[in-house]
Coordinates of C-alpha atoms in Angstrom, one line a residue:
M584 CA -29.2 5.0 33.4
K585 CA -26.6 6.7 33.9
V586 CA -23.6 5.5 31.2
T587 CA -20.2 6.7 30.8
L588 CA -18.4 6.2 26.7
S589 CA -14.9 6.0 27.0
V590 CA -12.9 6.4 23.1
I591 CA -9.0 5.8 24.4
K592 CA -6.8 5.4 21.5
A593 CA -2.7 4.9 20.6
D594 CA -0.5 4.5 18.1
I595 CA 0.8 1.0 19.1
G596 CA 2.7 0.0 15.6
G597 CA 1.9 1.1 12.1
Y598 CA 1.2 -1.4 9.5
V599 CA 2.7 -0.7 6.8
G600 CA 4.7 2.5 7.7
H601 CA 2.1 4.5 9.4
S602 CA -1.0 3.3 7.1
S603 CA -2.7 1.1 9.1
S604 CA -3.2 -1.3 12.2
H605 CA -2.4 -5.1 11.6
P606 CA -5.3 -7.5 12.3
E607 CA -3.6 -9.3 14.9
I608 CA -3.7 -6.7 16.7
L609 CA -7.5 -5.7 16.2
D610 CA -7.9 -8.9 17.6
T611 CA -5.8 -8.9 20.8
A612 CA -7.3 -6.0 21.5
K613 CA -11.0 -7.5 21.1
N614 CA -10.0 -10.5 23.0
I615 CA -9.0 -8.1 26.5
L616 CA -11.8 -6.5 25.7
E617 CA -14.4 -9.2 25.5
E618 CA -13.0 -11.0 28.5
A619 CA -13.9 -7.8 30.3
K620 CA -17.4 -7.4 29.1
T621 CA -17.6 -11.0 30.5
K622 CA -16.7 -10.3 33.5
R623 CA -18.9 -7.2 33.4
A624 CA -16.3 -4.7 34.2
I625 CA -17.5 -2.8 31.1
F626 CA -21.1 -3.0 29.3
D627 CA -19.8 -3.5 25.8
Y628 CA -17.0 -2.2 23.7
C629 CA -15.9 -1.6 19.5
V630 CA -12.4 -2.0 18.4
L631 CA -11.5 0.2 15.4
N632 CA -8.9 2.0 13.6
C633 CA -8.1 5.4 11.7
G634 CA -4.9 4.7 9.7
D635 CA -2.3 3.5 12.6
D636 CA -4.4 4.4 15.4
L637 CA -6.0 1.8 17.3
E638 CA -9.5 3.3 19.0
L639 CA -11.0 1.5 21.9
I640 CA -14.6 2.3 22.1
I641 CA -15.9 1.6 25.9
T642 CA -19.0 2.0 27.4
H643 CA -19.3 1.3 31.8
R644 CA -20.5 2.8 34.5
K645 CA -17.8 3.9 36.7
G646 CA -16.9 7.8 35.3
V647 CA -14.3 9.3 33.3
E648 CA -10.9 8.9 34.1
N649 CA -11.9 5.8 35.9
S650 CA -8.6 4.2 36.9
E651 CA -10.1 0.3 36.4
I652 CA -11.2 1.4 32.6
H653 CA -7.8 3.3 32.0
N654 CA -5.5 0.1 33.3
L655 CA -8.2 -2.2 31.1
A656 CA -7.0 0.0 27.8
W657 CA -3.5 0.5 28.6
T658 CA -3.3 -3.7 29.4
V659 CA -4.5 -3.5 25.5
F660 CA -1.8 -1.1 24.4
V661 CA 0.9 -2.8 26.0
E662 CA -0.4 -6.4 24.5
G663 CA -0.8 -4.8 21.7
T664 CA 2.8 -3.3 21.6
R665 CA 4.1 -6.7 22.0
V666 CA 2.2 -8.1 18.8
A667 CA 3.5 -4.7 16.8
K668 CA 7.1 -5.7 18.2
K669 CA 6.8 -9.8 16.9
L670 CA 5.8 -8.7 13.8
K671 CA 8.0 -5.9 13.7
L672 CA 5.7 -2.9 12.8
Y673 CA 7.0 0.2 12.5
G674 CA 6.3 2.4 15.4
A675 CA 6.1 -0.2 18.0
G676 CA 4.8 1.4 21.2
Q677 CA 5.1 4.9 19.9
D678 CA 2.7 6.1 21.9
L679 CA 3.3 4.8 25.1
L680 CA 5.8 7.5 27.2
S681 CA 5.8 5.3 29.9
D682 CA 6.7 2.2 31.3
S683 CA 4.5 1.5 34.1
F684 CA 0.5 2.6 34.7
A685 CA 0.2 5.9 37.2
G686 CA -4.1 5.6 37.7
T687 CA -4.9 6.9 34.4
V688 CA -3.6 7.4 30.5
R689 CA -3.4 11.2 31.3
G690 CA 0.1 12.1 30.6
M691 CA 1.2 8.9 29.0
G692 CA 0.7 9.1 25.5
P693 CA -2.7 7.3 24.7
G694 CA -5.4 9.8 23.4
F695 CA -8.7 9.5 25.3
A696 CA -11.9 11.6 25.4
E697 CA -15.0 10.5 27.6
M698 CA -18.1 11.9 28.9
E699 CA -21.0 10.4 31.4
F700 CA -24.5 11.3 30.6
E701 CA -27.8 10.0 31.8
E702 CA -29.4 7.7 28.6
R703 CA -32.3 9.8 26.7
K704 CA -35.0 8.1 25.4
S705 CA -33.1 7.5 22.1
E706 CA -29.2 8.3 22.4
P707 CA -27.5 8.8 19.3
V708 CA -23.7 9.5 19.6
V709 CA -20.9 9.8 16.9
V710 CA -17.4 9.1 17.5
F711 CA -15.0 10.9 15.2
M712 CA -11.1 9.3 15.2
A713 CA -8.7 11.4 12.9
D714 CA -5.0 10.5 11.9
K715 CA -2.4 12.3 11.1
T716 CA -3.4 15.5 12.8
S717 CA -3.7 17.1 16.0
P718 CA -6.4 18.4 18.6
G719 CA -6.6 21.6 17.0
A720 CA -8.4 19.8 13.9
W721 CA -11.8 19.6 15.5
N722 CA -12.2 23.5 16.4
L723 CA -13.6 24.4 13.1
P724 CA -16.0 21.4 13.0
L725 CA -17.1 22.3 16.6
F726 CA -17.6 25.6 15.9
R727 CA -19.8 25.0 12.9
I728 CA -21.8 21.9 14.6
F729 CA -22.6 24.2 17.8
A730 CA -22.2 28.1 16.6
D731 CA -22.4 28.6 13.3
P732 CA -26.3 28.6 12.1
F733 CA -25.6 28.5 8.4
N734 CA -23.9 25.1 9.0
T735 CA -26.9 24.2 11.8
A736 CA -30.3 25.1 11.5
G737 CA -31.5 24.1 14.4
L738 CA -29.9 26.7 16.2
V739 CA -32.5 28.8 14.0
I740 CA -35.6 26.6 14.1
D741 CA -35.1 24.3 16.9
P742 CA -36.9 26.3 19.7
T743 CA -34.6 23.7 22.0
M744 CA -31.6 24.8 20.7
R745 CA -31.8 28.7 20.5
K746 CA -30.1 29.5 23.4
G747 CA -27.1 28.2 22.2
F748 CA -23.8 26.1 24.0
I749 CA -20.9 26.5 26.0
F750 CA -17.7 26.1 25.1
Q751 CA -14.6 25.0 27.7
V752 CA -11.4 26.0 25.8
L753 CA -8.3 24.6 26.7
D754 CA -4.7 26.8 26.3
V755 CA -2.8 23.3 25.9
M756 CA 0.6 25.5 26.2
E757 CA -0.5 27.5 29.7
D758 CA -3.0 24.4 30.8
R759 CA -5.6 27.1 31.3
L760 CA -9.1 26.5 30.6
Y761 CA -11.4 29.4 29.6
T762 CA -15.5 29.2 29.3
L763 CA -17.5 31.1 26.6
A764 CA -21.0 30.8 25.8
C765 CA -22.5 31.4 22.1
P766 CA -24.2 33.4 20.7
E767 CA -23.0 36.6 23.0
D768 CA -18.9 35.2 23.0
M769 CA -18.6 34.2 19.5
Y770 CA -16.2 36.9 18.4
D771 CA -14.0 35.9 21.7
L772 CA -14.4 32.2 21.2
L773 CA -12.9 32.6 17.4
A774 CA -10.1 34.7 18.7
L775 CA -8.9 31.8 20.5
I776 CA -9.9 28.5 18.6
G777 CA -8.3 30.1 15.2
A778 CA -4.9 29.2 16.7
V779 CA -5.5 25.8 16.2
G780 CA -1.9 24.6 17.8
R781 CA -2.4 26.4 21.0
Y782 CA -6.1 27.1 21.9
V783 CA -8.6 23.7 21.5
I784 CA -12.3 23.2 22.6
K785 CA -12.1 20.5 25.3
S786 CA -15.9 20.1 25.8
V787 CA -19.2 21.8 24.7
Y788 CA -22.2 21.8 27.2
K789 CA -26.0 22.6 26.4
K790 CA -26.7 26.3 27.8
G791 CA -29.6 25.7 30.1
T792 CA -29.4 22.6 31.2
N793 CA -25.6 22.0 31.2
D794 CA -25.9 18.7 29.2
I795 CA -22.6 17.4 27.9
V796 CA -22.8 17.1 24.4
A797 CA -19.2 16.8 23.0
V798 CA -16.1 16.1 24.3
A799 CA -12.3 15.8 22.6
S800 CA -9.2 14.7 22.8
T801 CA -6.9 17.1 24.0
Q802 CA -3.2 15.7 24.7
K803 CA -0.6 16.9 22.7
L804 CA 2.3 13.9 22.4
S805 CA 5.2 16.6 21.8
L806 CA 4.5 18.5 25.0
M807 CA 4.4 15.1 27.3
A808 CA 7.6 13.4 25.6
G809 CA 9.3 17.3 24.8
K810 CA 10.1 15.9 20.9
Y811 CA 8.2 14.9 18.3
V812 CA 7.4 11.4 18.8
G813 CA 4.4 11.1 16.5
K814 CA 1.2 13.1 15.8
D815 CA -1.7 13.2 18.2
D816 CA -4.3 12.0 16.1
P817 CA -7.5 13.2 18.0
V818 CA -10.6 11.5 18.9
L819 CA -14.4 13.5 19.3
I820 CA -17.6 12.1 20.8
V821 CA -20.6 14.3 20.0
R822 CA -24.2 13.7 21.4
S823 CA -27.3 14.1 18.7
Q824 CA -30.5 15.1 18.5
S825 CA -33.7 15.9 20.7
G826 CA -32.2 19.3 21.7
F827 CA -28.8 18.3 20.5
P828 CA -27.8 19.0 16.5
A829 CA -28.8 16.4 14.1
I830 CA -26.7 13.6 13.0
G831 CA -26.3 15.1 9.3
E832 CA -25.6 18.9 11.3
I833 CA -22.7 16.8 13.0
L834 CA -21.5 15.4 9.7
E835 CA -21.8 19.0 7.2
P836 CA -18.5 20.5 8.3
F837 CA -16.7 18.0 7.0
S838 CA -18.2 18.4 3.6
T839 CA -15.4 20.9 3.0
P840 CA -12.4 19.1 4.0
H841 CA -10.6 22.1 6.3
L842 CA -7.0 22.6 6.0
V843 CA -5.3 21.2 9.4
E844 CA -1.4 20.5 11.0
G845 CA -0.2 17.1 10.9
W846 CA 0.3 14.8 7.4
M847 CA 3.8 14.0 6.4
R848 CA 5.8 13.4 9.5
G849 CA 3.6 16.0 11.7
S850 CA 5.1 18.9 9.5
H851 CA 2.9 20.4 7.1
H852 CA -0.8 21.3 7.0
G853 CA -3.1 19.3 4.6
P854 CA -7.1 18.6 4.2
L855 CA -9.2 16.7 6.6
M856 CA -10.6 14.2 4.5
P857 CA -13.5 12.7 5.4
V858 CA -13.9 8.6 4.5
S859 CA -15.0 5.5 5.2
F860 CA -13.9 2.8 7.7
S861 CA -12.0 0.8 5.0
Q862 CA -10.7 3.8 3.6
A863 CA -8.5 5.2 6.8
T864 CA -5.6 4.2 5.1
P865 CA -3.6 7.3 4.3
T866 CA -0.8 6.7 2.3
R867 CA -0.4 9.5 0.0
F868 CA 2.7 11.3 1.7
D869 CA 1.4 9.9 4.7
G870 CA -2.0 11.0 4.1
P871 CA -3.5 13.1 3.6
P872 CA -5.6 13.6 6.9
R873 CA -8.0 11.5 7.7
V874 CA -11.4 11.2 9.9
I875 CA -13.9 8.3 9.9
A876 CA -17.3 9.2 11.9
A877 CA -18.7 6.1 13.7
G878 CA -22.5 6.5 15.0
F879 CA -23.7 4.3 17.3
Q880 CA -27.3 4.1 19.3
I881 CA -26.9 3.7 23.1
C882 CA -29.0 1.2 24.7
E883 CA -29.1 0.7 28.4
G884 CA -25.2 0.7 27.8
M885 CA -24.7 -1.2 25.1
L886 CA -23.5 0.3 21.5
V887 CA -25.9 -0.3 18.9
G888 CA -23.5 0.1 15.9
P889 CA -21.3 1.3 14.6
R890 CA -22.8 2.8 11.2
D891 CA -19.9 3.9 9.2
L892 CA -21.3 7.4 8.7
F893 CA -19.0 9.0 6.0
D894 CA -19.6 6.0 3.8
D895 CA -21.7 7.8 1.7
P896 CA -21.7 8.7 -1.7
S897 CA -22.7 12.6 -0.8
F898 CA -19.3 12.9 0.4
D899 CA -17.3 11.7 -2.4
E900 CA -17.5 15.5 -3.8
A901 CA -15.4 16.3 0.0
R902 CA -13.0 13.6 -1.1
R903 CA -12.4 14.8 -4.3
M904 CA -12.1 18.0 -3.2
A905 CA -9.7 17.2 -0.6
N906 CA -7.5 15.5 -3.3
Q907 CA -7.5 18.7 -5.3
I908 CA -6.3 20.5 -2.2
A909 CA -3.5 17.8 -1.4
T910 CA -2.4 18.1 -4.7
Y911 CA -2.3 21.7 -4.4
M912 CA -0.5 22.0 -1.2
R913 CA 2.2 18.7 -2.1
R914 CA 3.5 21.4 -5.0
H915 CA 4.6 24.0 -2.4
G916 CA 7.0 21.1 -1.3
P917 CA 9.2 22.6 2.1
F918 CA 7.8 25.6 1.3
E919 CA 5.0 27.4 3.8
P920 CA 1.9 27.2 4.0
H921 CA 2.5 23.5 3.2
R922 CA 5.5 22.7 5.6
L923 CA 3.8 24.5 8.9
S924 CA 5.6 28.0 10.3
L925 CA 8.7 27.6 12.3
A926 CA 7.2 28.2 15.4
D927 CA 4.5 25.3 14.9
M928 CA 7.9 22.9 14.0
E929 CA 9.0 23.3 17.2
Y930 CA 8.5 20.0 18.2
T931 CA 8.9 18.3 15.0
T932 CA 12.4 17.0 14.0
L933 CA 13.1 20.4 12.4
P934 CA 15.0 21.6 15.3
E935 CA 17.8 19.1 15.0
V936 CA 18.3 19.4 11.4
L937 CA 18.9 23.2 12.1
R938 CA 21.0 22.2 15.0
L939 CA 23.3 20.4 11.8
I940 CA 23.1 23.6 9.5
F941 CA 24.0 25.7 12.5
E942 CA 27.0 23.0 13.3
E943 CA 27.9 22.3 9.8
I944 CA 27.7 25.2 7.5
K945 CA 26.8 28.6 10.2
F946 CA 26.6 31.7 8.4
E947 CA 30.3 33.0 8.3
I948 CA 30.7 36.9 9.1
P949 CA 33.6 38.3 7.1
R950 CA 37.0 38.1 8.5
K951 CA 40.7 39.4 8.3
V952 CA 42.9 36.4 8.2
E953 CA 46.1 38.0 7.6
F954 CA 45.4 40.1 10.8
E955 CA 44.1 37.0 13.1
E956 CA 47.6 35.4 12.2
K957 CA 49.7 38.4 12.7
F958 CA 47.9 38.8 15.9
K959 CA 48.9 35.5 16.9
E960 CA 52.5 36.1 16.2
K961 CA 52.7 39.0 18.3
Y962 CA 50.5 37.3 21.0
K963 CA 52.0 33.9 21.4
F964 CA 49.5 32.9 24.1
L965 CA 46.3 33.4 22.3
R966 CA 45.0 29.8 20.7
D967 CA 43.0 31.5 18.3
V968 CA 41.6 34.8 17.1
R969 CA 38.8 36.3 14.8
V970 CA 38.9 39.9 13.5
V971 CA 35.6 40.7 11.9
V972 CA 35.3 43.1 9.1
A973 CA 32.8 45.7 10.6
E974 CA 34.4 49.0 9.1
G975 CA 32.5 52.4 8.3
I976 CA 29.5 51.9 11.1
T977 CA 28.6 53.0 14.3
F978 CA 30.1 51.7 18.0
D979 CA 26.7 49.5 18.7
K980 CA 26.8 48.0 15.3
V981 CA 30.2 46.7 16.0
L982 CA 29.5 45.5 19.0
K983 CA 26.6 43.3 17.4
V984 CA 28.8 42.1 14.8
I985 CA 31.4 41.1 17.4
A986 CA 29.0 39.6 19.4
K987 CA 27.7 37.6 16.2
E988 CA 30.8 36.1 15.4
G989 CA 31.5 35.7 19.1
A990 CA 27.9 33.6 19.2
N991 CA 29.2 31.5 15.9
Y992 CA 32.7 30.7 17.7
F993 CA 31.0 29.6 20.9
E994 CA 28.7 27.4 18.7
K995 CA 31.7 25.5 17.2
I996 CA 33.7 24.6 20.3
A997 CA 30.7 23.7 22.7
K998 CA 29.5 20.5 23.8
D999 CA 26.2 19.2 25.4
G1000 CA 26.9 18.7 28.7
M1001 CA 29.5 21.3 29.4
K1002 CA 30.0 23.8 32.2
I1003 CA 30.0 27.6 30.5
G1004 CA 31.0 30.6 33.0
V1005 CA 29.1 34.0 31.9
G1006 CA 30.9 37.0 32.6
C1007 CA 29.5 40.4 32.6
G1008 CA 29.0 43.3 30.0
R1009 CA 26.7 44.6 26.8
S1010 CA 29.3 42.3 24.4
I1011 CA 28.6 39.2 26.7
G1012 CA 24.9 40.4 26.7
N1013 CA 24.2 40.9 22.7
L1014 CA 27.0 37.3 22.3
I1015 CA 23.7 35.5 24.2
T1016 CA 21.5 37.2 22.3
N1017 CA 22.5 35.5 19.0
L1018 CA 22.8 31.9 20.2
T1019 CA 20.7 29.8 18.6
P1020 CA 18.0 28.3 20.8
K1021 CA 17.7 24.4 21.7
M1022 CA 21.1 23.8 20.4
F1023 CA 22.9 22.6 23.0
S1024 CA 21.6 20.8 26.2
N1025 CA 22.4 19.9 29.3
L1026 CA 24.6 22.6 30.1
K1027 CA 25.6 24.2 33.6
I1028 CA 26.0 27.8 33.5
Y1029 CA 27.8 29.8 36.0
P1030 CA 28.0 33.5 36.7
L1031 CA 31.5 34.8 36.3
S1032 CA 31.2 37.9 38.4
V1033 CA 29.1 38.9 41.4
T1034 CA 27.8 42.5 41.0
P1035 CA 29.5 44.3 44.4
T1036 CA 26.6 47.0 44.2
L1037 CA 22.8 46.9 45.3
E1038 CA 21.6 48.8 42.1
A1039 CA 20.5 46.3 39.4
V1040 CA 22.6 45.8 36.1
E1041 CA 21.4 45.2 33.0
Y1042 CA 24.2 42.9 32.3
S1043 CA 25.5 41.5 35.1
S1044 CA 26.9 38.2 35.2
N1045 CA 23.5 36.5 37.0
V1046 CA 21.4 38.4 34.7
L1047 CA 23.3 37.1 31.5
V1048 CA 23.4 33.2 33.5
G1049 CA 19.1 33.7 32.9
H1050 CA 19.4 35.1 29.5
M1051 CA 21.8 31.9 28.5
A1052 CA 19.6 29.6 30.4
A1053 CA 16.2 30.6 28.0
K1054 CA 18.2 29.3 25.0
Y1055 CA 18.8 26.1 26.3
P1056 CA 15.9 25.2 28.4
D1057 CA 17.3 21.9 29.7
S1058 CA 20.4 23.1 31.2
L1059 CA 21.1 23.9 34.9
A1060 CA 21.6 27.4 35.7
F1061 CA 23.1 28.8 38.6
N1062 CA 23.2 32.3 40.7
L1063 CA 25.1 33.6 43.6
P1064 CA 24.6 36.3 45.6
S1065 CA 25.0 39.9 45.0
V1066 CA 25.5 42.3 47.8
P1067 CA 28.3 44.6 48.3
V1068 CA 31.4 43.8 50.8
A1069 CA 34.7 44.9 51.6
N1070 CA 36.5 42.2 50.0
V1071 CA 36.6 38.7 49.3
K1072 CA 37.5 36.8 52.7
E1073 CA 33.9 38.7 54.1
Y1074 CA 31.9 37.6 51.1
E1075 CA 33.2 34.1 51.7
E1076 CA 32.4 34.5 55.7
K1077 CA 29.1 35.8 54.9
Y1078 CA 27.4 34.2 52.4
L1079 CA 29.5 31.1 51.0
I1080 CA 28.6 29.5 54.6
N1081 CA 25.8 28.0 52.9
P1082 CA 27.5 24.7 51.3
E1083 CA 25.5 24.8 48.0
A1084 CA 26.4 28.7 47.4
K1085 CA 29.6 27.2 48.2
K1086 CA 29.8 24.6 45.4
I1087 CA 28.5 26.6 42.9
Y1088 CA 31.2 29.4 43.4
E1089 CA 33.9 26.7 43.4
E1090 CA 32.6 25.0 40.1
S1091 CA 32.2 28.7 38.7
Q1092 CA 36.0 28.9 38.9
D1093 CA 36.8 25.4 36.7
V1094 CA 34.2 26.1 33.7
D1095 CA 35.2 24.4 30.4
I1096 CA 34.6 27.6 28.6
F1097 CA 34.6 31.4 30.2
L1098 CA 32.8 34.2 28.2
V1099 CA 34.3 37.6 29.1
G1100 CA 34.4 41.1 28.2
I1101 CA 36.7 43.7 28.2
G1102 CA 35.6 47.0 29.6
A1103 CA 37.0 50.5 29.3
V1104 CA 36.8 52.8 31.7
E1105 CA 33.7 54.7 31.5
F1106 CA 30.4 55.2 33.1
K1107 CA 28.5 53.8 29.9
T1108 CA 28.8 50.3 31.5
P1109 CA 28.4 50.3 35.1
G1110 CA 31.9 48.1 36.5
F1111 CA 34.6 49.4 38.3
A1112 CA 34.2 53.2 37.5
H1113 CA 30.5 53.2 38.7
I1114 CA 31.9 51.5 42.2
A1115 CA 35.0 54.5 42.0
H1116 CA 32.6 57.2 41.5
L1117 CA 29.9 55.6 43.6
Y1118 CA 32.5 55.7 46.8
E1119 CA 34.9 57.7 46.4
G1120 CA 33.6 60.0 44.1
V1121 CA 36.2 59.2 41.6
S1122 CA 35.6 59.9 37.6
P1123 CA 36.4 57.5 34.8
E1124 CA 39.1 60.4 33.6
E1125 CA 40.7 60.5 37.1
L1126 CA 40.5 57.0 36.7
R1127 CA 42.7 56.5 33.8
K1128 CA 44.8 59.4 35.1
K1129 CA 45.6 57.3 37.8
G1130 CA 46.7 54.4 35.7
V1131 CA 43.6 52.4 35.8
L1132 CA 42.6 51.5 31.8
A1133 CA 40.5 48.6 31.6
E1134 CA 38.0 46.2 33.4
I1135 CA 37.2 42.5 32.9
N1136 CA 34.3 41.2 34.8
F1137 CA 34.2 44.2 37.2
F1138 CA 38.3 43.6 38.0
P1139 CA 40.4 46.7 37.5
L1140 CA 43.6 46.5 35.3
Y1141 CA 46.9 48.2 35.9
K1142 CA 48.1 49.8 33.0
D1143 CA 50.8 47.5 33.2
G1144 CA 48.3 44.8 32.6
K1145 CA 48.2 43.8 36.0
P1146 CA 45.4 43.8 38.3
L1147 CA 45.0 46.8 40.0
T1148 CA 44.9 45.0 43.6
E1149 CA 48.6 43.9 42.8
A1150 CA 50.1 47.0 41.2
K1151 CA 52.0 48.2 44.0
T1152 CA 52.7 51.7 42.4
A1153 CA 49.0 52.6 41.7
D1154 CA 46.9 54.6 43.8
K1155 CA 46.0 52.5 47.7
T1156 CA 42.5 53.7 48.2
L1157 CA 41.7 52.8 44.6
R1158 CA 43.8 49.3 44.9
Q1159 CA 41.6 48.6 48.4
L1160 CA 38.7 49.9 46.6
A1161 CA 39.4 47.0 43.8
Q1162 CA 39.2 44.1 46.7
R1163 CA 35.2 44.8 47.0
I1164 CA 35.0 42.8 43.4
V1165 CA 34.1 39.0 43.6
G1166 CA 33.7 36.4 41.6
V1167 CA 36.4 34.8 39.1
S1168 CA 39.8 37.1 39.5
L1169 CA 41.9 37.7 36.9
Q1170 CA 44.6 35.6 38.3
R1171 CA 42.3 32.4 38.3
L1172 CA 41.5 33.8 34.5
K1173 CA 45.2 33.5 33.7
E1174 CA 45.9 30.0 34.9
M1175 CA 42.6 28.6 33.1
A1176 CA 44.1 30.4 29.6
K1177 CA 47.0 28.7 29.6
R1178 CA 45.4 25.2 29.9
S1179 CA 44.5 23.6 26.6
D1180 CA 41.5 22.1 27.7
K1181 CA 39.9 25.4 28.3
Y1182 CA 38.6 28.1 26.0
V1183 CA 39.0 31.7 27.9
I1184 CA 36.8 33.6 25.4
A1185 CA 37.3 37.8 24.9
V1186 CA 34.7 39.6 23.1
S1187 CA 35.6 42.9 22.7
G1188 CA 35.8 45.8 19.8
G1189 CA 35.3 49.4 19.1
V1190 CA 38.1 51.7 18.7
E1191 CA 36.6 53.1 21.8
K1192 CA 38.7 50.0 23.3
V1193 CA 41.7 50.1 21.9
E1194 CA 43.6 50.9 25.3
A1195 CA 41.8 48.8 27.3
I1196 CA 42.0 45.8 25.2
K1197 CA 45.8 46.4 25.0
T1198 CA 46.2 46.4 28.8
A1199 CA 44.2 42.9 29.1
L1200 CA 46.5 41.6 26.1
K1201 CA 49.6 42.5 28.3
G1202 CA 48.3 40.5 31.6
E1203 CA 47.2 37.3 29.0
Y1204 CA 44.0 36.5 30.7
F1205 CA 42.2 34.6 28.0
N1206 CA 43.3 32.7 25.2
V1207 CA 40.6 33.4 22.4
L1208 CA 40.3 36.7 21.3
I1209 CA 37.4 38.4 19.2
T1210 CA 37.6 41.8 18.0
D1211 CA 37.3 44.1 15.1
V1212 CA 39.6 45.3 11.7
G1213 CA 39.7 48.8 13.5
V1214 CA 41.0 47.6 16.9
A1215 CA 43.3 44.8 15.2
E1216 CA 44.9 47.7 13.3
R1217 CA 45.7 50.0 15.7
I1218 CA 47.1 47.4 17.9
L1219 CA 49.3 45.7 15.1
E1220 CA 50.9 49.3 14.4
D1221 CA 51.8 50.2 18.0

């Protein structure tokens, strides 16, 4: 007969801490499943626990991912959570990421492994259940069971197994499934499954017959919840004997307690210790990670068992070895390789700690405080000044040091949910590069300048908005149409007739923090100088002779610090050309800089930009300046 074996688990409350499950929760689960069995909704069931995980082993005839079966399991977890809350158990309901059932438990927090098969003359299966680890914990044992002849003698001496097995490997980050066969794809398989945090063996089939032989849970709680809410604690089903690996071959990989990720707070590597049901109570540093093996004979859908397969003195040496490894790893304390690498810690609580570190004890770049005070005395409109020490190095390195200080300053004043305006230019690009990923949430990021050419500009506002959004994945990033126009009025009539575009444009005029650069008149960064040469054939040298000495977000500044469009003594053709620039105008920046609730931060430096920065200071278009000692000395001496 055809039968479905479903193993569905969830952590709905620990007793005590994360060490075990309370007997009342286990009894609740048994009562609900017994009622379902009485009503013939299922064939049979077994309720176990591994650590603080409630494990439901159910047989039925409804197939995998059946809504009725998953709803039954969900009901068990919900009722168990009520018990856990009543008893004030730790982490009550922590694996339940949804308030209501949605057809199956997929994506809702609980883990599951299921397979449907035709019962053989004898149908032995092993259900592995682990605590304090992740789905990648099964990669090494599954490889050894189904592909390693040094572990599984049947691959060599059993004629029904010599063709090998087919592995389905899931990329849990990209949700892609790869199919590889052994022995011919062995090296490719190892290339994937050695990266246990990303590539996870989902299922194994017998080559030739395509019979399902093993299936593992692959759900990662952190990817479902977007943050650390507990370790995944996977389950695994393996069929045995008669053309499949023998029970002893299935258990043998666990005689060497391999290192897995998980353990304390899901943040450490530790040995996977094979234990009996009664020893599945991880307490040492909330571990080490445990695995139990429940053996069953399935007979006409009924579960004959369980046999506690690791309750065997032959695994005493593995347990002793696991304790030795645990002691060795624990002596590393917070150091890798005991603690997971930073990439693997992304979904643990570490990012929040790093955020606090960066907020409270951010690395300080050496500064000339006396220059900063003199600057504020000379330019009283400046709310704040940062003068960094970057002497005796190249222009590019000066820019990077200034940008680093700009990033530090931004991270000190920014708050979750703020509106951020992003200008253009290399300095702002470098600033964004130095931002700490995921430090802020729910930001709204707007472009301050609309590039008025059809050429791709590496440091345009639209491009840099995207770069900043990549730092803060849950932020909202907005772009505006970027096309040449004769003037702002034409832009409004052609491109802001779209209500959504108009709304973005209007909101960009009134953000909380404006990030702008001050550009010299040159070809290095495509700006107004580029436009003047493109449309009028005017070189940067000629522009400077005509009194155009600086630009902010492509908007050109005349030598008296006024916008070129307002400089009546300036070249008429150039003034008309300046009307092509679209974005947050210089006049608007000036208005915002006068407000105490707004930050207009200008990031610019290098002695090549002294003239440009002096010109911009005349116009008072910002209230915070971040520059370097070389610039400060020359401006203060003037």
